[in-house]
Amino acid sequence: MSDSSPTRAAAPVLDVWCELQCPDCRSALDDVRALRARYGDRLELRLRHFPLEKHQHAFAAAQAAEEALEQGQGWPYVEAVLGRVEELDRKGEAFLVEVARELGLDAEEFDTALIDGRHILIVDADHAEGKAIGVTGTPTYVIGGERLDGGKSQEGLRERIEEIADRLLAEQEA
């Protein structure tokens, strides 16, 4: 049976520059959840990594998030780790593996991924791209060519993202 529906344009992309040891990113979780609930698959939310030097476990956490993405649980993993930033501060990499186990992911594979560094290039590339476009802290959002810095304040950011997303979606339908 052939599908006669017109091909849909690709969903607008919201890049979420995030760091999993960042308390500001944890506060941004409600906005990210609300955006996912409002737009579903009409808006592609992409996790982008911007580990900050001041957080010693951020680089490992970014690699672990990539492993979770590979195992099909990217956002649930990110939300679980961000929700317990203090534990990550205290326990480090052992906590990252513990969260994977709690979510039913292959914890041994997480451990191996953190040792063999298979996701380092992705994290490094995100970080380099973030620097190149002016990301200085997290969370930072990029949608429709506009950069919105949430590191200083989350105030009004979700509304601004929704305005841009609605405009992009309307342009697609026109």
mmCIF file of C-alpha atoms in Angstrom:
data_model
loop_
_atom_site.group_PDB
_atom_site.id
_atom_site.type_symbol
_atom_site.label_atom_id
_atom_site.label_comp_id
_atom_site.label_asym_id
_atom_site.label_seq_id
_atom_site.Cartn_x
_atom_site.Cartn_y
_atom_site.Cartn_z
ATOM 1 C CA MET A 1 0.000 0.000 0.000
ATOM 2 C CA SER A 2 1.522 3.299 -1.028
ATOM 3 C CA ASP A 3 1.428 6.361 1.172
ATOM 4 C CA SER A 4 -0.200 9.177 -0.755
ATOM 5 C CA SER A 5 0.267 11.817 1.926
ATOM 6 C CA PRO A 6 2.582 14.698 0.989
ATOM 7 C CA THR A 7 6.094 14.479 2.364
ATOM 8 C CA ARG A 8 6.419 16.505 5.510
ATOM 9 C CA ALA A 9 9.149 19.067 5.848
ATOM 10 C CA ALA A 10 11.741 18.300 8.469
ATOM 11 C CA ALA A 11 10.748 19.500 11.916
ATOM 12 C CA PRO A 12 12.369 22.717 13.129
ATOM 13 C CA VAL A 13 15.358 21.974 15.360
ATOM 14 C CA LEU A 14 15.912 23.246 18.874
ATOM 15 C CA ASP A 15 19.498 22.654 19.955
ATOM 16 C CA VAL A 16 19.717 22.452 23.745
ATOM 17 C CA TRP A 17 23.299 23.154 24.831
ATOM 18 C CA CYS A 18 23.476 21.459 28.174
ATOM 19 C CA GLU A 19 25.852 20.264 30.855
ATOM 20 C CA LEU A 20 24.765 17.436 33.129
ATOM 21 C CA GLN A 21 26.466 18.757 36.258
ATOM 22 C CA CYS A 22 24.868 22.188 35.890
ATOM 23 C CA PRO A 23 22.155 23.249 38.372
ATOM 24 C CA ASP A 24 20.831 25.809 35.823
ATOM 25 C CA CYS A 25 20.272 22.976 33.339
ATOM 26 C CA ARG A 26 18.322 21.132 36.010
ATOM 27 C CA SER A 27 16.037 24.154 36.420
ATOM 28 C CA ALA A 28 15.601 24.241 32.640
ATOM 29 C CA LEU A 29 14.245 20.668 32.645
ATOM 30 C CA ASP A 30 10.677 21.864 33.215
ATOM 31 C CA ASP A 31 10.924 24.045 30.103
ATOM 32 C CA VAL A 32 12.353 21.184 28.041
ATOM 33 C CA ARG A 33 9.585 18.840 29.239
ATOM 34 C CA ALA A 34 6.917 21.462 28.464
ATOM 35 C CA LEU A 35 8.320 22.014 24.963
ATOM 36 C CA ARG A 36 8.387 18.260 24.288
ATOM 37 C CA ALA A 37 4.801 17.952 25.544
ATOM 38 C CA ARG A 38 3.572 20.888 23.461
ATOM 39 C CA TYR A 39 5.298 20.059 20.173
ATOM 40 C CA GLY A 40 5.952 16.323 20.238
ATOM 41 C CA ASP A 41 7.662 15.330 17.003
ATOM 42 C CA ARG A 42 6.819 18.649 15.316
ATOM 43 C CA LEU A 43 9.948 20.091 16.987
ATOM 44 C CA GLU A 44 13.220 18.172 17.081
ATOM 45 C CA LEU A 45 14.985 18.689 20.413
ATOM 46 C CA ARG A 46 18.673 17.913 20.064
ATOM 47 C CA LEU A 47 20.900 17.537 23.089
ATOM 48 C CA ARG A 48 24.205 19.320 22.511
ATOM 49 C CA HIS A 49 27.083 19.017 24.949
ATOM 50 C CA PHE A 50 28.916 21.921 26.513
ATOM 51 C CA PRO A 51 30.788 20.536 29.531
ATOM 52 C CA LEU A 52 32.237 23.299 31.674
ATOM 53 C CA GLU A 53 35.717 22.969 33.156
ATOM 54 C CA LYS A 54 34.492 23.950 36.616
ATOM 55 C CA HIS A 55 32.497 20.684 36.845
ATOM 56 C CA GLN A 56 34.869 17.722 37.039
ATOM 57 C CA HIS A 57 32.334 15.044 36.016
ATOM 58 C CA ALA A 58 30.626 16.988 33.205
ATOM 59 C CA PHE A 59 32.760 15.544 30.394
ATOM 60 C CA ALA A 60 32.129 11.953 31.520
ATOM 61 C CA ALA A 61 28.427 12.734 31.966
ATOM 62 C CA ALA A 62 28.229 14.029 28.378
ATOM 63 C CA GLN A 63 29.797 10.789 27.137
ATOM 64 C CA ALA A 64 27.363 8.775 29.256
ATOM 65 C CA ALA A 65 24.431 10.732 27.771
ATOM 66 C CA GLU A 66 25.660 9.783 24.286
ATOM 67 C CA GLU A 67 25.772 6.127 25.331
ATOM 68 C CA ALA A 68 22.212 6.437 26.684
ATOM 69 C CA LEU A 69 21.154 7.972 23.357
ATOM 70 C CA GLU A 70 22.754 5.035 21.552
ATOM 71 C CA GLN A 71 20.793 2.661 23.809
ATOM 72 C CA GLY A 72 17.541 4.527 23.054
ATOM 73 C CA GLN A 73 17.115 6.382 26.359
ATOM 74 C CA GLY A 74 18.851 9.727 25.788
ATOM 75 C CA TRP A 75 16.386 12.194 27.319
ATOM 76 C CA PRO A 76 15.219 9.920 30.178
ATOM 77 C CA TYR A 77 18.873 9.474 31.125
ATOM 78 C CA VAL A 78 19.632 13.204 30.895
ATOM 79 C CA GLU A 79 16.612 14.002 33.062
ATOM 80 C CA ALA A 80 17.564 11.346 35.638
ATOM 81 C CA VAL A 81 21.138 12.646 35.954
ATOM 82 C CA LEU A 82 20.155 16.324 36.007
ATOM 83 C CA GLY A 83 17.556 15.615 38.664
ATOM 84 C CA ARG A 84 20.327 14.401 40.966
ATOM 85 C CA VAL A 85 23.213 16.784 40.245
ATOM 86 C CA GLU A 86 24.418 16.613 43.857
ATOM 87 C CA GLU A 87 24.876 12.835 43.607
ATOM 88 C CA LEU A 88 26.924 13.282 40.442
ATOM 89 C CA ASP A 89 29.048 15.852 42.322
ATOM 90 C CA ARG A 90 29.633 13.335 45.134
ATOM 91 C CA LYS A 91 29.903 9.971 43.349
ATOM 92 C CA GLY A 92 31.259 10.850 39.902
ATOM 93 C CA GLU A 93 31.377 8.205 37.181
ATOM 94 C CA ALA A 94 30.018 5.458 39.444
ATOM 95 C CA PHE A 95 26.786 7.455 39.637
ATOM 96 C CA LEU A 96 26.545 7.637 35.830
ATOM 97 C CA VAL A 97 26.680 3.842 35.619
ATOM 98 C CA GLU A 98 24.232 3.531 38.546
ATOM 99 C CA VAL A 99 21.637 5.676 36.719
ATOM 100 C CA ALA A 100 22.046 3.561 33.589
ATOM 101 C CA ARG A 101 21.356 0.444 35.658
ATOM 102 C CA GLU A 102 18.264 2.074 37.260
ATOM 103 C CA LEU A 103 16.870 2.825 33.785
ATOM 104 C CA GLY A 104 17.404 -0.763 32.657
ATOM 105 C CA LEU A 105 20.220 0.140 30.280
ATOM 106 C CA ASP A 106 23.324 -1.965 29.735
ATOM 107 C CA ALA A 107 25.411 -0.617 32.630
ATOM 108 C CA GLU A 108 28.486 -2.639 31.673
ATOM 109 C CA GLU A 109 28.401 -1.035 28.237
ATOM 110 C CA PHE A 110 28.248 2.395 29.938
ATOM 111 C CA ASP A 111 31.287 1.531 32.010
ATOM 112 C CA THR A 112 33.144 0.355 28.917
ATOM 113 C CA ALA A 113 32.115 3.455 26.939
ATOM 114 C CA LEU A 114 33.486 5.710 29.671
ATOM 115 C CA ILE A 115 36.761 3.763 29.683
ATOM 116 C CA ASP A 116 37.268 3.442 25.923
ATOM 117 C CA GLY A 117 36.136 6.993 25.175
ATOM 118 C CA ARG A 118 34.020 6.033 22.148
ATOM 119 C CA HIS A 119 31.860 9.164 22.489
ATOM 120 C CA ILE A 120 34.635 11.701 23.145
ATOM 121 C CA LEU A 121 34.689 12.974 19.546
ATOM 122 C CA ILE A 122 30.957 13.796 19.624
ATOM 123 C CA VAL A 123 31.313 15.680 22.908
ATOM 124 C CA ASP A 124 34.412 17.533 21.668
ATOM 125 C CA ALA A 125 32.721 18.434 18.375
ATOM 126 C CA ASP A 126 29.645 19.785 20.194
ATOM 127 C CA HIS A 127 31.827 21.817 22.537
ATOM 128 C CA ALA A 128 33.852 23.265 19.646
ATOM 129 C CA GLU A 129 30.705 24.129 17.685
ATOM 130 C CA GLY A 130 29.163 25.706 20.772
ATOM 131 C CA LYS A 131 32.226 27.912 21.260
ATOM 132 C CA ALA A 132 32.201 28.845 17.577
ATOM 133 C CA ILE A 133 28.603 30.091 17.742
ATOM 134 C CA GLY A 134 29.095 31.974 21.005
ATOM 135 C CA VAL A 135 27.835 29.555 23.652
ATOM 136 C CA THR A 136 29.525 30.547 26.904
ATOM 137 C CA GLY A 137 27.383 28.762 29.486
ATOM 138 C CA THR A 138 24.504 26.359 29.919
ATOM 139 C CA PRO A 139 21.699 26.031 29.216
ATOM 140 C CA THR A 140 21.801 27.793 25.857
ATOM 141 C CA TYR A 141 19.192 27.223 23.169
ATOM 142 C CA VAL A 142 19.513 27.727 19.429
ATOM 143 C CA ILE A 143 16.414 27.727 17.248
ATOM 144 C CA GLY A 144 15.778 29.336 13.876
ATOM 145 C CA GLY A 145 19.254 30.847 13.898
ATOM 146 C CA GLU A 146 18.666 32.643 17.207
ATOM 147 C CA ARG A 147 20.770 31.937 20.308
ATOM 148 C CA LEU A 148 19.026 32.237 23.672
ATOM 149 C CA ASP A 149 21.248 32.186 26.756
ATOM 150 C CA GLY A 150 19.624 30.543 29.761
ATOM 151 C CA GLY A 151 22.741 30.574 31.921
ATOM 152 C CA LYS A 152 21.946 33.971 33.412
ATOM 153 C CA SER A 153 18.171 33.636 33.640
ATOM 154 C CA GLN A 154 15.467 31.246 32.453
ATOM 155 C CA GLU A 155 12.920 34.059 32.592
ATOM 156 C CA GLY A 156 10.819 34.234 29.424
ATOM 157 C CA LEU A 157 12.975 31.767 27.495
ATOM 158 C CA ARG A 158 10.333 29.101 26.948
ATOM 159 C CA GLU A 159 7.894 31.730 25.653
ATOM 160 C CA ARG A 160 10.540 33.045 23.228
ATOM 161 C CA ILE A 161 11.350 29.505 22.028
ATOM 162 C CA GLU A 162 7.615 28.862 21.514
ATOM 163 C CA GLU A 163 7.242 32.100 19.504
ATOM 164 C CA ILE A 164 10.099 31.074 17.203
ATOM 165 C CA ALA A 165 8.921 27.446 16.918
ATOM 166 C CA ASP A 166 5.353 28.554 16.126
ATOM 167 C CA ARG A 167 6.661 30.940 13.456
ATOM 168 C CA LEU A 168 8.860 28.236 11.894
ATOM 169 C CA LEU A 169 5.988 25.738 11.891
ATOM 170 C CA ALA A 170 3.617 28.303 10.347
ATOM 171 C CA GLU A 171 6.181 29.067 7.624
ATOM 172 C CA GLN A 172 6.391 25.338 6.854
ATOM 173 C CA GLU A 173 2.639 25.071 6.457
ATOM 174 C CA ALA A 174 2.346 28.183 4.276
#
